[in-house]
């Protein structure tokens, strides 16, 4: 079933009691442009359904550490024209999470060494401070508005992830991304109950504010298939169940070559790495995974310099050289090993399970230096990869949101 705008109004109205927002200051947290969802429609419906009764209805893009957005970019993301901004949203403010400014944050608690050891199954033992954007303290209600997909670090995205790491501080962000990397993407992605999700929900308990969730599920054609309103854990859980039915494709065999075409919304490898995360499991050992994205020209506007210095490596390579990488943010290390994929490092030899190749505008010299393969995107004919599954070649369009994995018994 595809949800119409009228159905969306009914769901929001039925699942969002007026007592939550009447005469209250409300802050809505949303994704940026790297997530597929009908965000402009949902923003408009929220304005029309609760905006008139709320004392304030403000919006913030939960960036994590994605590039900072200008005011015009935020309004464009929400589909709000200058005229609409003046006529319909005159009492609302629009912002993005300024993770780059130290004054953004306040400390609301911490995870103890004992908690971390228990939750991580002994993988880590450390004290982790929990910092969050202090602006949430100016509001009476937080609404999380975003889609749910299989996710490489948490299992399934959405829900409280819009708080952590959406608007949280760096120490917590880097900690749980590294925890996910230690467990590996293969063992986390597409699973609801994971140690990293438990970490996030533990941090959620430190926020002394009502938090409401509007969790979306969209299909590969960007149509809204589900919207769940309610308590942040319950709404996310229901959306994750539906996402598992829509966003997971099981194949009966592995492929020696897999080409995933990244959509335009991924404009750097930091986000286009999702192509690897979602397709890695259907590549045969020693096979090739091609990220086709001619529009991508850089690794990361935020972390590119550090990634170029350390390169892309399997997890065990980093674990074997802790003294070399101790000053590198662990979220960067996590990205590196997630893109490289699983593999081993034995007797000084690094062997990834899959060869990751970039067919992007990033020069060959850089690709080789960071440990990834290179393919001239101009030489790629997509039709050469279509409809060749019997020849052990798989093509996936709009890759990065649907998880492909081997069917049990395959």
Tab-separated table of C-alpha atoms in Angstrom:
chain	number	residue	atom	x	y	z
A	1	UNK	CA	0.000	0.000	0.000
A	2	UNK	CA	1.222	3.484	-0.913
A	3	UNK	CA	0.331	6.151	1.633
A	4	UNK	CA	-1.409	9.246	0.284
A	5	UNK	CA	-1.010	12.669	1.820
A	6	UNK	CA	-4.483	12.362	3.339
A	7	UNK	CA	-3.530	9.055	4.960
A	8	UNK	CA	-0.376	10.689	6.329
A	9	UNK	CA	-2.521	13.356	7.980
A	10	UNK	CA	-4.691	10.689	9.585
A	11	UNK	CA	-1.682	8.763	10.926
A	12	UNK	CA	-0.018	11.861	12.353
A	13	UNK	CA	-3.272	13.061	13.879
A	14	UNK	CA	-4.120	9.709	15.453
A	15	UNK	CA	-0.615	8.997	16.681
A	16	UNK	CA	0.344	12.441	17.967
A	17	UNK	CA	-1.880	13.515	20.900
A	18	UNK	CA	-2.593	17.240	21.058
A	19	UNK	CA	-1.387	17.354	24.666
A	20	UNK	CA	2.131	16.759	23.385
A	21	UNK	CA	2.320	19.944	21.332
A	22	UNK	CA	-0.479	22.376	22.224
A	23	UNK	CA	1.146	25.618	23.380
A	24	UNK	CA	4.491	23.805	23.430
A	25	UNK	CA	7.792	24.631	21.792
A	26	UNK	CA	8.450	21.844	19.297
A	27	UNK	CA	11.707	20.982	17.514
A	28	UNK	CA	11.571	18.595	14.539
A	29	UNK	CA	14.753	16.679	13.664
A	30	UNK	CA	15.067	15.584	10.036
A	31	UNK	CA	17.603	13.900	7.737
A	32	UNK	CA	19.673	15.754	5.169
A	33	UNK	CA	19.564	15.025	1.453
A	34	UNK	CA	21.353	11.667	1.716
A	35	UNK	CA	18.160	9.794	2.654
A	36	UNK	CA	15.297	9.029	0.283
A	37	UNK	CA	11.919	10.170	1.633
A	38	UNK	CA	9.071	12.604	0.804
A	39	UNK	CA	10.423	15.134	3.285
A	40	UNK	CA	8.771	18.262	1.812
A	41	UNK	CA	5.327	16.680	2.067
A	42	UNK	CA	5.863	15.579	5.675
A	43	UNK	CA	7.185	18.998	6.687
A	44	UNK	CA	4.162	20.674	5.120
A	45	UNK	CA	1.716	18.276	6.780
A	46	UNK	CA	3.349	18.813	10.160
A	47	UNK	CA	2.990	22.544	9.742
A	48	UNK	CA	-0.681	22.183	8.855
A	49	UNK	CA	-1.577	19.624	11.529
A	50	UNK	CA	0.284	20.804	14.608
A	51	UNK	CA	1.933	24.112	13.682
A	52	UNK	CA	-1.095	26.291	14.427
A	53	UNK	CA	-1.517	24.867	17.929
A	54	UNK	CA	2.142	24.735	18.935
A	55	UNK	CA	3.818	27.749	20.516
A	56	UNK	CA	6.714	27.182	18.094
A	57	UNK	CA	7.448	24.656	15.385
A	58	UNK	CA	11.119	24.696	14.415
A	59	UNK	CA	13.155	22.359	12.220
A	60	UNK	CA	16.763	21.162	12.454
A	61	UNK	CA	18.688	18.943	10.036
A	62	UNK	CA	20.403	16.225	12.081
A	63	UNK	CA	23.686	16.169	10.179
A	64	UNK	CA	25.864	13.967	12.347
A	65	UNK	CA	29.151	15.094	10.785
A	66	UNK	CA	27.867	15.582	7.235
A	67	UNK	CA	28.690	18.897	5.507
A	68	UNK	CA	27.158	22.035	7.036
A	69	UNK	CA	24.179	23.308	5.049
A	70	UNK	CA	23.430	26.924	4.128
A	71	UNK	CA	19.996	28.356	4.925
A	72	UNK	CA	18.979	28.182	1.273
A	73	UNK	CA	19.971	24.519	1.087
A	74	UNK	CA	17.859	23.684	4.141
A	75	UNK	CA	14.779	25.371	2.713
A	76	UNK	CA	15.344	23.628	-0.606
A	77	UNK	CA	15.624	20.279	1.210
A	78	UNK	CA	12.238	20.953	2.793
A	79	UNK	CA	10.699	22.166	-0.457
A	80	UNK	CA	9.964	25.612	0.958
A	81	UNK	CA	10.030	28.562	-1.433
A	82	UNK	CA	10.761	32.110	-0.199
A	83	UNK	CA	7.059	32.930	-0.506
A	84	UNK	CA	6.027	29.779	1.362
A	85	UNK	CA	8.634	30.574	4.024
A	86	UNK	CA	7.021	33.934	4.620
A	87	UNK	CA	3.375	32.909	4.370
A	88	UNK	CA	3.317	29.470	6.045
A	89	UNK	CA	6.462	29.236	8.158
A	90	UNK	CA	6.837	32.794	9.423
A	91	UNK	CA	6.956	31.604	13.036
A	92	UNK	CA	9.367	28.734	12.390
A	93	UNK	CA	13.151	28.641	12.365
A	94	UNK	CA	15.276	26.370	10.185
A	95	UNK	CA	18.788	25.264	11.064
A	96	UNK	CA	21.248	22.419	10.858
A	97	UNK	CA	23.256	20.753	13.602
A	98	UNK	CA	26.497	22.726	13.959
A	99	UNK	CA	28.686	19.816	14.960
A	100	UNK	CA	31.719	21.902	13.988
A	101	UNK	CA	31.273	24.411	16.840
A	102	UNK	CA	32.286	23.373	20.402
A	103	UNK	CA	29.720	25.725	21.911
A	104	UNK	CA	26.958	23.676	20.298
A	105	UNK	CA	27.131	20.991	22.964
A	106	UNK	CA	26.229	20.309	26.568
A	107	UNK	CA	26.939	17.152	28.547
A	108	UNK	CA	23.913	15.160	29.687
A	109	UNK	CA	25.592	12.058	31.087
A	110	UNK	CA	28.027	9.278	30.369
A	111	UNK	CA	28.356	5.559	29.869
A	112	UNK	CA	30.470	3.912	32.542
A	113	UNK	CA	33.297	1.502	31.815
A	114	UNK	CA	31.195	-1.328	33.195
A	115	UNK	CA	28.211	-0.462	30.973
A	116	UNK	CA	30.370	-0.266	27.872
A	117	UNK	CA	32.013	-3.588	28.631
A	118	UNK	CA	28.649	-5.266	29.174
A	119	UNK	CA	26.917	-3.806	26.118
A	120	UNK	CA	29.889	-4.427	23.825
A	121	UNK	CA	30.359	-8.001	24.992
A	122	UNK	CA	33.846	-7.165	26.230
A	123	UNK	CA	35.062	-5.596	22.995
A	124	UNK	CA	35.568	-2.219	24.662
A	125	UNK	CA	35.918	-0.953	28.209
A	126	UNK	CA	35.981	2.824	28.601
A	127	UNK	CA	34.029	5.780	29.926
A	128	UNK	CA	32.094	7.557	27.196
A	129	UNK	CA	30.729	11.092	27.674
A	130	UNK	CA	27.321	11.843	26.160
A	131	UNK	CA	27.151	15.348	24.661
A	132	UNK	CA	24.230	16.703	22.682
A	133	UNK	CA	23.162	19.893	20.928
A	134	UNK	CA	22.182	22.222	23.769
A	135	UNK	CA	19.415	23.767	21.700
A	136	UNK	CA	17.108	20.862	22.523
A	137	UNK	CA	16.861	22.306	26.047
A	138	UNK	CA	14.948	25.280	24.588
A	139	UNK	CA	12.019	23.030	23.635
A	140	UNK	CA	9.207	21.120	25.296
A	141	UNK	CA	8.963	18.354	22.700
A	142	UNK	CA	11.336	16.753	20.192
A	143	UNK	CA	9.847	15.117	17.092
A	144	UNK	CA	12.061	12.775	15.091
A	145	UNK	CA	10.988	12.734	11.446
A	146	UNK	CA	12.923	10.405	9.189
A	147	UNK	CA	13.074	7.149	7.217
A	148	UNK	CA	14.331	3.745	8.316
A	149	UNK	CA	16.707	1.588	6.256
A	150	UNK	CA	19.181	-1.229	6.962
A	151	UNK	CA	22.276	0.444	8.406
A	152	UNK	CA	25.901	-0.631	8.572
A	153	UNK	CA	26.657	0.661	12.092
A	154	UNK	CA	23.365	0.371	13.976
A	155	UNK	CA	21.492	-2.410	12.161
A	156	UNK	CA	18.588	-0.245	11.058
A	157	UNK	CA	18.721	3.539	10.836
A	158	UNK	CA	16.162	5.994	12.165
A	159	UNK	CA	14.572	6.522	15.545
A	160	UNK	CA	16.970	7.662	18.248
A	161	UNK	CA	19.793	7.691	15.697
A	162	UNK	CA	18.576	11.194	14.794
A	163	UNK	CA	19.766	12.181	18.269
A	164	UNK	CA	22.864	9.985	18.372
A	165	UNK	CA	24.790	10.743	16.194
A	166	UNK	CA	22.353	13.128	14.473
A	167	UNK	CA	22.886	15.961	16.958
A	168	UNK	CA	25.362	14.425	19.395
A	169	UNK	CA	28.975	15.172	20.220
A	170	UNK	CA	32.053	13.645	18.670
A	171	UNK	CA	33.262	11.407	21.500
A	172	UNK	CA	30.045	9.416	21.598
A	173	UNK	CA	29.768	9.339	17.792
A	174	UNK	CA	33.285	8.039	17.269
A	175	UNK	CA	32.904	5.491	20.063
A	176	UNK	CA	29.848	3.727	18.747
A	177	UNK	CA	30.959	3.843	15.109
A	178	UNK	CA	34.140	2.063	16.141
A	179	UNK	CA	32.119	-0.444	18.149
A	180	UNK	CA	30.140	-1.183	14.991
A	181	UNK	CA	33.353	-1.598	13.010
A	182	UNK	CA	34.739	-4.052	15.565
A	183	UNK	CA	31.607	-6.169	15.245
A	184	UNK	CA	31.703	-5.678	11.417
A	185	UNK	CA	29.065	-4.506	8.994
A	186	UNK	CA	28.241	-8.065	7.910
A	187	UNK	CA	27.175	-8.993	11.442
A	188	UNK	CA	25.169	-5.823	12.101
A	189	UNK	CA	23.466	-4.546	8.967
A	190	UNK	CA	19.808	-5.518	8.662
A	191	UNK	CA	19.530	-6.674	12.297
A	192	UNK	CA	17.213	-4.853	14.735
A	193	UNK	CA	18.836	-5.780	18.014
A	194	UNK	CA	22.515	-4.859	18.018
A	195	UNK	CA	24.969	-3.676	20.671
A	196	UNK	CA	25.213	-0.303	18.926
A	197	UNK	CA	21.433	0.198	18.987
A	198	UNK	CA	21.507	-0.639	22.712
A	199	UNK	CA	24.176	2.022	23.210
A	200	UNK	CA	22.000	4.587	21.457
A	201	UNK	CA	18.917	3.681	23.466
A	202	UNK	CA	20.963	3.869	26.666
A	203	UNK	CA	22.014	7.403	25.728
A	204	UNK	CA	18.392	8.227	24.933
A	205	UNK	CA	17.558	7.647	28.600
A	206	UNK	CA	19.722	10.640	29.515
A	207	UNK	CA	17.432	13.116	27.721
A	208	UNK	CA	14.846	14.545	30.085
A	209	UNK	CA	12.412	15.642	27.375
A	210	UNK	CA	9.399	14.061	25.664
A	211	UNK	CA	10.509	12.565	22.354
A	212	UNK	CA	7.985	11.624	19.696
A	213	UNK	CA	8.797	9.761	16.493
A	214	UNK	CA	7.380	9.757	12.981
A	215	UNK	CA	9.265	6.901	11.344
A	216	UNK	CA	8.899	6.535	7.589
A	217	UNK	CA	9.485	3.558	5.316
A	218	UNK	CA	9.827	4.192	1.593
A	219	UNK	CA	10.191	1.720	-1.253
A	220	UNK	CA	12.948	1.810	-3.901
A	221	UNK	CA	10.721	4.083	-6.027
A	222	UNK	CA	10.673	6.601	-3.130
A	223	UNK	CA	6.996	5.973	-2.442
A	224	UNK	CA	5.857	6.116	1.177
A	225	UNK	CA	4.935	2.599	2.250
A	226	UNK	CA	4.695	3.120	5.985
A	227	UNK	CA	4.530	5.843	8.619
A	228	UNK	CA	4.613	4.988	12.316
A	229	UNK	CA	3.814	7.608	14.953
A	230	UNK	CA	4.440	7.232	18.652
A	231	UNK	CA	7.088	6.556	21.266
A	232	UNK	CA	10.517	6.716	19.672
A	233	UNK	CA	11.411	3.090	20.396
A	234	UNK	CA	8.042	1.654	19.414
A	235	UNK	CA	7.651	3.662	16.198
A	236	UNK	CA	11.211	2.864	15.115
A	237	UNK	CA	10.760	-0.823	15.880
A	238	UNK	CA	7.598	-1.077	13.777
A	239	UNK	CA	9.282	0.786	10.908
A	240	UNK	CA	12.344	-1.476	11.089
A	241	UNK	CA	10.097	-4.529	10.786
A	242	UNK	CA	8.568	-3.137	7.603
A	243	UNK	CA	11.946	-1.995	6.278
A	244	UNK	CA	13.229	-5.559	6.638
A	245	UNK	CA	10.484	-6.704	4.277
A	246	UNK	CA	11.047	-3.932	1.709
A	247	UNK	CA	14.766	-3.157	1.840
A	248	UNK	CA	16.342	-6.609	2.008
A	249	UNK	CA	16.822	-8.669	-1.162
A	250	UNK	CA	18.070	-12.221	-0.857
A	251	UNK	CA	20.022	-13.865	-3.639
A	252	UNK	CA	20.554	-17.592	-4.055
A	253	UNK	CA	24.124	-17.192	-5.257
A	254	UNK	CA	27.190	-14.987	-4.969
A	255	UNK	CA	28.564	-12.969	-7.892
A	256	UNK	CA	32.106	-12.483	-9.100
A	257	UNK	CA	31.319	-8.916	-10.262
A	258	UNK	CA	28.786	-6.555	-8.694
A	259	UNK	CA	28.274	-3.020	-9.970
A	260	UNK	CA	26.220	-0.624	-7.851
A	261	UNK	CA	25.215	2.718	-9.330
A	262	UNK	CA	25.196	5.362	-6.604
A	263	UNK	CA	22.419	7.961	-6.752
A	264	UNK	CA	23.207	11.668	-7.038
A	265	UNK	CA	22.291	12.232	-3.377
A	266	UNK	CA	25.617	10.622	-2.438
A	267	UNK	CA	28.121	13.281	-3.425
A	268	UNK	CA	31.209	11.897	-1.680
A	269	UNK	CA	32.606	8.480	-0.756
A	270	UNK	CA	31.757	9.129	2.894
A	271	UNK	CA	28.101	8.540	1.984
A	272	UNK	CA	28.520	6.541	-1.235
A	273	UNK	CA	30.270	3.922	0.848
A	274	UNK	CA	26.727	2.707	1.493
A	275	UNK	CA	26.897	1.069	-1.927
A	276	UNK	CA	29.600	-1.216	-0.532
A	277	UNK	CA	27.834	-1.824	2.766
A	278	UNK	CA	24.616	-2.909	1.061
A	279	UNK	CA	26.203	-5.124	-1.623
A	280	UNK	CA	29.286	-6.648	-0.005
A	281	UNK	CA	27.492	-9.786	1.143
A	282	UNK	CA	26.600	-10.958	-2.376
A	283	UNK	CA	30.115	-10.635	-3.794
A	284	UNK	CA	31.978	-13.937	-4.067
A	285	UNK	CA	35.271	-14.233	-2.141
A	286	UNK	CA	37.927	-12.528	-4.232
A	287	UNK	CA	35.280	-10.907	-6.407
A	288	UNK	CA	34.955	-7.276	-7.451
A	289	UNK	CA	32.522	-4.651	-6.177
A	290	UNK	CA	32.334	-1.533	-8.350
A	291	UNK	CA	30.961	1.749	-7.036
A	292	UNK	CA	29.769	3.568	-10.153
A	293	UNK	CA	29.349	7.281	-9.432
A	294	UNK	CA	30.831	9.562	-12.123
A	295	UNK	CA	29.495	12.599	-10.251
A	296	UNK	CA	31.616	12.012	-7.123
A	297	UNK	CA	34.806	14.047	-7.014
A	298	UNK	CA	35.995	13.739	-3.436
A	299	UNK	CA	36.283	11.293	-0.575
A	300	UNK	CA	34.841	13.536	2.117
A	301	UNK	CA	34.609	17.273	2.623
A	302	UNK	CA	34.830	16.727	6.381
A	303	UNK	CA	37.265	13.846	6.798
A	304	UNK	CA	38.901	13.557	3.370
A	305	UNK	CA	42.369	14.665	4.429
A	306	UNK	CA	42.564	12.111	7.220
A	307	UNK	CA	41.164	9.315	5.074
A	308	UNK	CA	43.756	10.020	2.390
A	309	UNK	CA	46.480	9.727	5.020
A	310	UNK	CA	45.364	6.400	6.481
A	311	UNK	CA	43.771	4.790	3.403
A	312	UNK	CA	41.192	2.014	3.403
A	313	UNK	CA	41.977	-1.150	5.366
A	314	UNK	CA	40.363	-4.202	6.901
A	315	UNK	CA	39.573	-4.056	10.610
A	316	UNK	CA	42.439	-6.291	11.704
A	317	UNK	CA	44.997	-4.032	10.042
A	318	UNK	CA	44.015	-1.210	12.396
A	319	UNK	CA	43.917	-3.536	15.394
A	320	UNK	CA	47.474	-4.677	14.600
A	321	UNK	CA	48.810	-1.100	14.614
A	322	UNK	CA	47.064	0.721	17.474
A	323	UNK	CA	49.985	3.051	18.103
A	324	UNK	CA	49.962	4.289	14.496
A	325	UNK	CA	46.265	5.203	14.421
A	326	UNK	CA	45.640	6.269	18.018
A	327	UNK	CA	45.222	9.936	17.041
A	328	UNK	CA	42.785	9.279	14.185
A	329	UNK	CA	39.083	9.773	15.057
A	330	UNK	CA	37.579	6.321	15.410
A	331	UNK	CA	34.624	7.235	13.228
A	332	UNK	CA	37.133	7.726	10.405
A	333	UNK	CA	38.711	4.339	11.096
A	334	UNK	CA	35.240	2.810	11.112
A	335	UNK	CA	34.416	4.333	7.732
A	336	UNK	CA	37.694	3.059	6.335
A	337	UNK	CA	37.175	-0.533	7.377
A	338	UNK	CA	33.479	-0.530	6.440
A	339	UNK	CA	34.312	0.550	2.873
A	340	UNK	CA	37.213	-1.878	2.601
A	341	UNK	CA	34.973	-4.647	3.923
A	342	UNK	CA	35.831	-7.762	5.838
A	343	UNK	CA	39.124	-9.554	5.411
A	344	UNK	CA	42.220	-10.605	7.304
A	345	UNK	CA	45.660	-9.294	8.218
A	346	UNK	CA	48.168	-12.052	8.871
A	347	UNK	CA	51.974	-12.027	8.883
A	348	UNK	CA	51.988	-8.460	7.630
A	349	UNK	CA	49.770	-9.242	4.655
A	350	UNK	CA	46.347	-7.623	4.285
A	351	UNK	CA	43.743	-9.578	2.322
A	352	UNK	CA	40.280	-8.050	1.858
A	353	UNK	CA	37.527	-10.522	1.029
A	354	UNK	CA	36.299	-8.266	-1.784
A	355	UNK	CA	38.105	-5.928	-4.173
A	356	UNK	CA	36.397	-2.513	-3.996
A	357	UNK	CA	36.758	-0.426	-7.159
A	358	UNK	CA	35.779	3.226	-7.588
A	359	UNK	CA	34.401	4.305	-10.961
A	360	UNK	CA	34.164	7.968	-9.996
A	361	UNK	CA	35.764	11.299	-10.837
A	362	UNK	CA	38.375	10.701	-8.134
A	363	UNK	CA	41.724	10.310	-9.946
A	364	UNK	CA	43.318	6.899	-10.325
A	365	UNK	CA	46.425	7.979	-8.427
A	366	UNK	CA	44.376	8.820	-5.357
A	367	UNK	CA	42.363	5.607	-5.570
A	368	UNK	CA	45.522	3.522	-5.666
A	369	UNK	CA	47.102	5.485	-2.825
A	370	UNK	CA	44.157	4.930	-0.502
A	371	UNK	CA	44.026	1.219	-1.263
A	372	UNK	CA	41.022	1.030	-3.580
A	373	UNK	CA	40.796	-0.021	-7.208
A	374	UNK	CA	40.117	2.381	-10.066
A	375	UNK	CA	37.945	2.125	-13.157
A	376	UNK	CA	37.489	4.958	-15.631
A	377	UNK	CA	33.758	5.743	-15.394
A	378	UNK	CA	33.743	6.818	-19.042
A	379	UNK	CA	34.648	3.254	-19.994
A	380	UNK	CA	31.657	1.762	-18.181
A	381	UNK	CA	28.628	0.761	-20.233
A	382	UNK	CA	25.833	-0.035	-17.796
A	383	UNK	CA	24.177	-2.349	-20.318
A	384	UNK	CA	27.264	-4.559	-20.149
A	385	UNK	CA	26.323	-5.391	-16.557
A	386	UNK	CA	22.552	-5.745	-16.847
A	387	UNK	CA	20.762	-9.092	-16.976
A	388	UNK	CA	23.890	-11.187	-16.539
A	389	UNK	CA	23.217	-12.880	-13.237
A	390	UNK	CA	23.639	-16.310	-14.814
A	391	UNK	CA	27.152	-15.188	-15.761
A	392	UNK	CA	27.860	-14.186	-12.148
A	393	UNK	CA	27.486	-10.449	-12.848
A	394	UNK	CA	25.005	-8.332	-10.889
A	395	UNK	CA	23.909	-4.742	-11.561
A	396	UNK	CA	22.093	-2.756	-8.865
A	397	UNK	CA	20.632	0.647	-9.658
A	398	UNK	CA	20.124	3.319	-6.995
A	399	UNK	CA	22.391	1.302	-4.738
A	400	UNK	CA	22.960	2.205	-1.105
A	401	UNK	CA	19.591	1.783	0.600
A	402	UNK	CA	18.533	-1.792	-0.208
A	403	UNK	CA	20.551	-4.548	1.435
A	404	UNK	CA	21.510	-7.547	-0.719
A	405	UNK	CA	22.498	-10.718	1.070
A	406	UNK	CA	22.769	-14.434	0.460
A	407	UNK	CA	19.596	-16.387	1.117
A	408	UNK	CA	19.861	-19.001	3.829
A	409	UNK	CA	20.861	-22.221	2.166
A	410	UNK	CA	22.129	-20.294	-0.879
